[in-house]
Short mmCIF file of C-alpha atoms and ligand atoms in Angstrom, two decimals:
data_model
loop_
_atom_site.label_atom_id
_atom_site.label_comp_id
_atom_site.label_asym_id
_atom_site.label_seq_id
_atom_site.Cartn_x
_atom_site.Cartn_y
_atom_site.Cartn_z
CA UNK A 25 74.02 125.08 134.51
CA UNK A 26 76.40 126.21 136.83
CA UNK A 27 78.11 123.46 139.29
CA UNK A 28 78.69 123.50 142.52
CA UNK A 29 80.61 121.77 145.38
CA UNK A 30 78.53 120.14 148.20
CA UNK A 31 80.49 119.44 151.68
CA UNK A 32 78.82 117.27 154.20
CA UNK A 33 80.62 117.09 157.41
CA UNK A 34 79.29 115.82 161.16
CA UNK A 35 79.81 112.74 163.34
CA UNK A 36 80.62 109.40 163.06
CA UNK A 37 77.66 107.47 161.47
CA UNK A 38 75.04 109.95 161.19
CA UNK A 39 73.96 108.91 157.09
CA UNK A 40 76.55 111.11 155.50
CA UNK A 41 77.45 108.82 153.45
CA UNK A 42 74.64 107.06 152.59
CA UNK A 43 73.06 110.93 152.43
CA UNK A 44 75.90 112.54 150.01
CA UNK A 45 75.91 109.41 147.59
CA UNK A 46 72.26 109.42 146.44
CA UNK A 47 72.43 113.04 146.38
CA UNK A 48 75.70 112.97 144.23
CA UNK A 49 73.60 110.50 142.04
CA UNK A 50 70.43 113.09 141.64
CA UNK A 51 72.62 115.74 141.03
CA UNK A 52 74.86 113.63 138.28
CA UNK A 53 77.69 114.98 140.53
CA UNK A 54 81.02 112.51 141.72
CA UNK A 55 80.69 111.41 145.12
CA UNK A 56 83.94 111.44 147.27
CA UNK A 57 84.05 109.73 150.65
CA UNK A 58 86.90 111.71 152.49
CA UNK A 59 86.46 109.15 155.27
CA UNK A 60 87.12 106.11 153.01
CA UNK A 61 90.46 107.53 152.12
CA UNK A 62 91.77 108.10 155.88
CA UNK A 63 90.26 104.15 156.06
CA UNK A 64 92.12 103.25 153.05
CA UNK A 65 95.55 104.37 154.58
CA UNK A 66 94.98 102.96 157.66
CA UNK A 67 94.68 99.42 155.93
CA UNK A 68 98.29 100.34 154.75
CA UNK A 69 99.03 101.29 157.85
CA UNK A 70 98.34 98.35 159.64
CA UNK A 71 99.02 96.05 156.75
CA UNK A 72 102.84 97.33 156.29
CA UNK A 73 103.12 97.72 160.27
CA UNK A 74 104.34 101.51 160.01
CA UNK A 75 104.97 103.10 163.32
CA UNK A 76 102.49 106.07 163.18
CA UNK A 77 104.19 107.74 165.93
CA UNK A 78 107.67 107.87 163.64
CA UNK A 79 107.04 111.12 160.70
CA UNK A 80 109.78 109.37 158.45
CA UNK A 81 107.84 105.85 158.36
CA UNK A 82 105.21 107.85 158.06
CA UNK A 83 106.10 109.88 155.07
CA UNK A 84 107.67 106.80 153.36
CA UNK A 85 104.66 105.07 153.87
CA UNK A 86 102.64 107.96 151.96
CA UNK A 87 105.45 108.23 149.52
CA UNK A 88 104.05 104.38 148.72
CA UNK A 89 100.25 104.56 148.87
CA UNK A 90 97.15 105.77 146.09
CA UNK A 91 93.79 106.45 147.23
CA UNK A 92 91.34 106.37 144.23
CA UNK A 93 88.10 105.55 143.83
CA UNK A 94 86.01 103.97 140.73
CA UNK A 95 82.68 103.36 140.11
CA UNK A 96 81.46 99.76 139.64
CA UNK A 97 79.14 98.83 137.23
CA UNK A 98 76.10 99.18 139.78
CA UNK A 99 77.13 102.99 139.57
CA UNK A 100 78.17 102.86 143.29
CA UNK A 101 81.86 104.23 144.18
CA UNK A 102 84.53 102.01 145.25
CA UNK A 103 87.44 103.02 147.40
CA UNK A 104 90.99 101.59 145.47
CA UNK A 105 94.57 101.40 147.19
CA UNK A 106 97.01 100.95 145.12
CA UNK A 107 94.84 99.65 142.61
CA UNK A 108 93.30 96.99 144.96
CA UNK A 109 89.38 97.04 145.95
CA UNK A 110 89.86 98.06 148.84
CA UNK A 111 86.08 99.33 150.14
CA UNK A 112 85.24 95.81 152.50
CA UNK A 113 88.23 95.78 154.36
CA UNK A 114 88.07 99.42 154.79
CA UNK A 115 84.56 98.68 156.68
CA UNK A 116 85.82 96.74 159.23
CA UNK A 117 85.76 97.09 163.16
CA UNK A 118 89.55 96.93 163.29
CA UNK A 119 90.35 99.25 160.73
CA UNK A 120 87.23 101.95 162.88
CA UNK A 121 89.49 101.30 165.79
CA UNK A 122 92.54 102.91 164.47
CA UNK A 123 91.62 105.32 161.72
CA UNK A 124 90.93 107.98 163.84
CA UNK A 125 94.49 108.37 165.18
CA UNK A 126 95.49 108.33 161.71
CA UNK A 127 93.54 110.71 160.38
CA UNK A 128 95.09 112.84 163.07
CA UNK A 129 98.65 112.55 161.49
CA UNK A 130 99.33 116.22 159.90
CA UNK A 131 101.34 114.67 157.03
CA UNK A 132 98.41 112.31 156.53
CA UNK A 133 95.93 115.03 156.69
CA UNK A 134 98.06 117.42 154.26
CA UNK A 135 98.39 114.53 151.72
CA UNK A 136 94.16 113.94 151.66
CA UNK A 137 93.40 117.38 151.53
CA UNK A 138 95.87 117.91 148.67
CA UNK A 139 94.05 114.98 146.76
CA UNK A 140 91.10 115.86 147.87
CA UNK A 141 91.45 119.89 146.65
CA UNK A 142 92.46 118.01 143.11
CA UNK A 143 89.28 116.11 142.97
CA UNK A 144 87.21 119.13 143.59
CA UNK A 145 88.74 121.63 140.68
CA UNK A 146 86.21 121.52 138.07
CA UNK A 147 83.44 121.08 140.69
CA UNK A 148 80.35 119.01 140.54
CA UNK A 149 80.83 117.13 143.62
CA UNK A 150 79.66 116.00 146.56
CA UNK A 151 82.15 115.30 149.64
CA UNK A 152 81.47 114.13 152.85
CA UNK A 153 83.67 113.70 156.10
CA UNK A 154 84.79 116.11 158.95
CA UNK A 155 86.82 119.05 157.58
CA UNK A 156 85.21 119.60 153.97
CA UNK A 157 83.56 123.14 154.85
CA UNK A 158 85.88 123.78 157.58
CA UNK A 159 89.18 122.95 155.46
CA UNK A 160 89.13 121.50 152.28
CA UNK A 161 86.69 123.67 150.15
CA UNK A 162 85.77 126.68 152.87
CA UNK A 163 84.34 128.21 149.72
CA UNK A 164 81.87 125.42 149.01
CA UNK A 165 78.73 126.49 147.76
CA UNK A 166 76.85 124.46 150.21
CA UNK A 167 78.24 123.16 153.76
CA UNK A 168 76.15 120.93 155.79
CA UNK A 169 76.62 119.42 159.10
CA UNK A 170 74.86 116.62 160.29
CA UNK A 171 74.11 114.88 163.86
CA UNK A 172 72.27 112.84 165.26
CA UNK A 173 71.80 110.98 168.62
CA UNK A 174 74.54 108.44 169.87
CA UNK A 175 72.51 105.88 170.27
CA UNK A 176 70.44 105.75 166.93
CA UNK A 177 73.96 106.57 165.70
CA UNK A 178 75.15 103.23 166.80
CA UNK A 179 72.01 101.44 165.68
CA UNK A 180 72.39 101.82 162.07
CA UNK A 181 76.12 101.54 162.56
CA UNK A 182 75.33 97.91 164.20
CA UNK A 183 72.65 97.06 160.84
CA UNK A 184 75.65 98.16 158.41
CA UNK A 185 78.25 96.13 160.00
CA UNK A 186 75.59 93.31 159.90
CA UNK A 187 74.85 93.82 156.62
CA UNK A 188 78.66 93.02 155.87
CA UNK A 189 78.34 89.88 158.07
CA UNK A 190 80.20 91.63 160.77
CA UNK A 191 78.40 91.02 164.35
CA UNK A 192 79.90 93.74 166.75
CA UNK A 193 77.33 94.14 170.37
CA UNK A 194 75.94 97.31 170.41
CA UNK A 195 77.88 98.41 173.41
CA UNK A 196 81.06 98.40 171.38
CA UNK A 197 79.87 100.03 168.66
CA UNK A 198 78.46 102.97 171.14
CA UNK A 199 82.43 102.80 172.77
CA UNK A 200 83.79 103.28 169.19
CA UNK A 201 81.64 106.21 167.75
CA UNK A 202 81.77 108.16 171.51
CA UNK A 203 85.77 107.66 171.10
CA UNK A 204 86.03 108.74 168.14
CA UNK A 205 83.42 111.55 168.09
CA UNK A 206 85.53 112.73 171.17
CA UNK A 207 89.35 111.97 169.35
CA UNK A 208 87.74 113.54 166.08
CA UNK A 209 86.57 116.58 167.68
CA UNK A 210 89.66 117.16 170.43
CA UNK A 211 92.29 116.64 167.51
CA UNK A 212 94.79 119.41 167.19
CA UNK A 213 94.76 119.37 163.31
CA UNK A 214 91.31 120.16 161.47
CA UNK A 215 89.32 119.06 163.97
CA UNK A 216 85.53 118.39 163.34
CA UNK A 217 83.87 121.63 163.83
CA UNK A 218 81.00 123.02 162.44
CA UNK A 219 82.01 124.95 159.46
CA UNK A 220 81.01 128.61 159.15
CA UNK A 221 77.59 129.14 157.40
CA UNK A 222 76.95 125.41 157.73
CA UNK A 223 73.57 124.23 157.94
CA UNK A 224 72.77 121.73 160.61
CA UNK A 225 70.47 118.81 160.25
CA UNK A 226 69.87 116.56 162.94
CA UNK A 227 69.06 113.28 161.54
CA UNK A 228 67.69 111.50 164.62
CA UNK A 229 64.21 111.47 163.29
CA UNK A 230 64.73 111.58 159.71
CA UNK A 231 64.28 109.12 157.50
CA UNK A 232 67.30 108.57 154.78
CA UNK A 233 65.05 109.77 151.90
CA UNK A 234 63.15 112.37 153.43
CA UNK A 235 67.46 113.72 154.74
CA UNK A 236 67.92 113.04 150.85
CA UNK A 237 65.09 114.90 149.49
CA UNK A 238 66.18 118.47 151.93
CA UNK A 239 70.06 118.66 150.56
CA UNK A 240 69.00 117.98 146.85
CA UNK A 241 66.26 120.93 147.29
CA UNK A 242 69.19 122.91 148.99
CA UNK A 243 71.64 122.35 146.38
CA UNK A 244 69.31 122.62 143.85
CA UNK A 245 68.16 126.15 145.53
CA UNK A 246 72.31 127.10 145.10
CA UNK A 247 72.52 125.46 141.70
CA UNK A 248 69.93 128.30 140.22
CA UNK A 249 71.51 130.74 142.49
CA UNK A 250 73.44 133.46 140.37
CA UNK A 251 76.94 133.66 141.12
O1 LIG B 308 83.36 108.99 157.85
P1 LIG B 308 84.12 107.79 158.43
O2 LIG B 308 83.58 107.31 159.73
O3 LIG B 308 84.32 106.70 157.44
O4 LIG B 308 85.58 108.40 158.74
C1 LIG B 308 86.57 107.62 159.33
C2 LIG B 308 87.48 108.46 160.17
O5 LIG B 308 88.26 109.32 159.33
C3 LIG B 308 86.82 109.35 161.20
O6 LIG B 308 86.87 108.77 162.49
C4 LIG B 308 87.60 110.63 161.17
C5 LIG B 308 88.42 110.58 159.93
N1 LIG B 308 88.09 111.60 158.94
C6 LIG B 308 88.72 112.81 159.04
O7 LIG B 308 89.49 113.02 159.97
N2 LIG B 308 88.52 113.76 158.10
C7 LIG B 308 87.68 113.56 157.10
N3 LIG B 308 87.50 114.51 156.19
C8 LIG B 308 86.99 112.32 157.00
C9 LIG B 308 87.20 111.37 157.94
#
């Protein structure tokens, strides 16, 4: 059967994620989280104190750092740097705060995408973040965009930081995802746009399986599809 390459772009917090891994596991496809590898340099980032606003430090930095990701044996993906688990500390509040300013470093976005392109040769994957249609595979068989409203947004964002045993008030989770909905989408490289011949799905009244169940019937419609 032929494969194909599922990108799943939209806002901060709206079940990408959560939506692209079960479907990657349906679908026997790899799941890549393109937002877990701007996280992952962050840590380094902030861990080696490099001046984001200098390209050099910048460069070295990147010159320094591995994103990779392995899958534990629960069959869930784990985000590596430098051959370190690095997929809790990549969660956390601080790191949120600073990744999107990262992400909007060109060399840091040209070093992703390069990886990213490389993970996505033979296929048979499923990516999410907020320039997969738009930039890294514009050919993708199947581009999605999801949204959903702030405030449900923030929500689950709140029960997932929880669920780490990380209590953040709802108000500054709301701040975060507004900021960085609005740095995300304002950014002068790839911003987060809806890609052409995206589908949107709003995921305000959805229920994770039931967003689940409508990309795997989707995929599976451009799985059958002749070339
Ligand atoms: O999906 P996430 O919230 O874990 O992503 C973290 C940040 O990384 C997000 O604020 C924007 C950035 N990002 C990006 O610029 N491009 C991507 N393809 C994925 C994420």
């Amino acid at each position: 059967m032929r494969k194909i390459i599922v990108a799943i772009d939209g806002h901060s917090a709206c079940g990408k994620s959560t939506t692209a891994k079960e479907v990657a596991k349906i679908l026997g496809y790899f799941y890549v989280d393109s937002g877990a590898m701007y996280r992952a340099v962050t840590v380094y980032f902030l861990e080696h104190h490099v001046a984001i606003t200098n390209p050099k430090e910048v460069n070295r930095a990147l010159s320094k750092l591995k994103v990779s990701f392995k899958i534990n044996p629960q069959g869930i993906t784990e985000t590596y740097l430098n051959g370190l688990n690095v997929e809790r500390k990549i969660r956390k509040m601080k790191v949120s705060e600073w990744v999107s300013q990262v992400s909007a470093i060109k060399e840091v976005r040209d070093a992703m995408v390069e990886e990213q392109r490389r993970m996505g040769k033979k296929k048979g994957i499923v990516m999410d973040g907020r320039d997969i249609g738009s930039v890294v595979f514009p050919e993708a068989e199947l581009k999605l965009f999801l949204t959903a409203d702030l405030l449900v947004r923030a929500f689950r964002r709140q029960k997932e930081l929880l669920e780490r045993d990380e209590l953040v008030d709802l108000d500054s989770v709301i701040e975060n995802l507004r900021k960085r909905d609005e740095y995300d989408s304002s950014r002068k490289v790839s911003p987060l746009v809806k890609p052409k011949g995206a589908i949107v799905i709003d995921t305000t009244h959805v229920t994770i399986d039931e967003q689940v169940d409508e990309v795997v019937r989707l995929a599976t419609g451009k799985i059958v599809q002749q070339p």
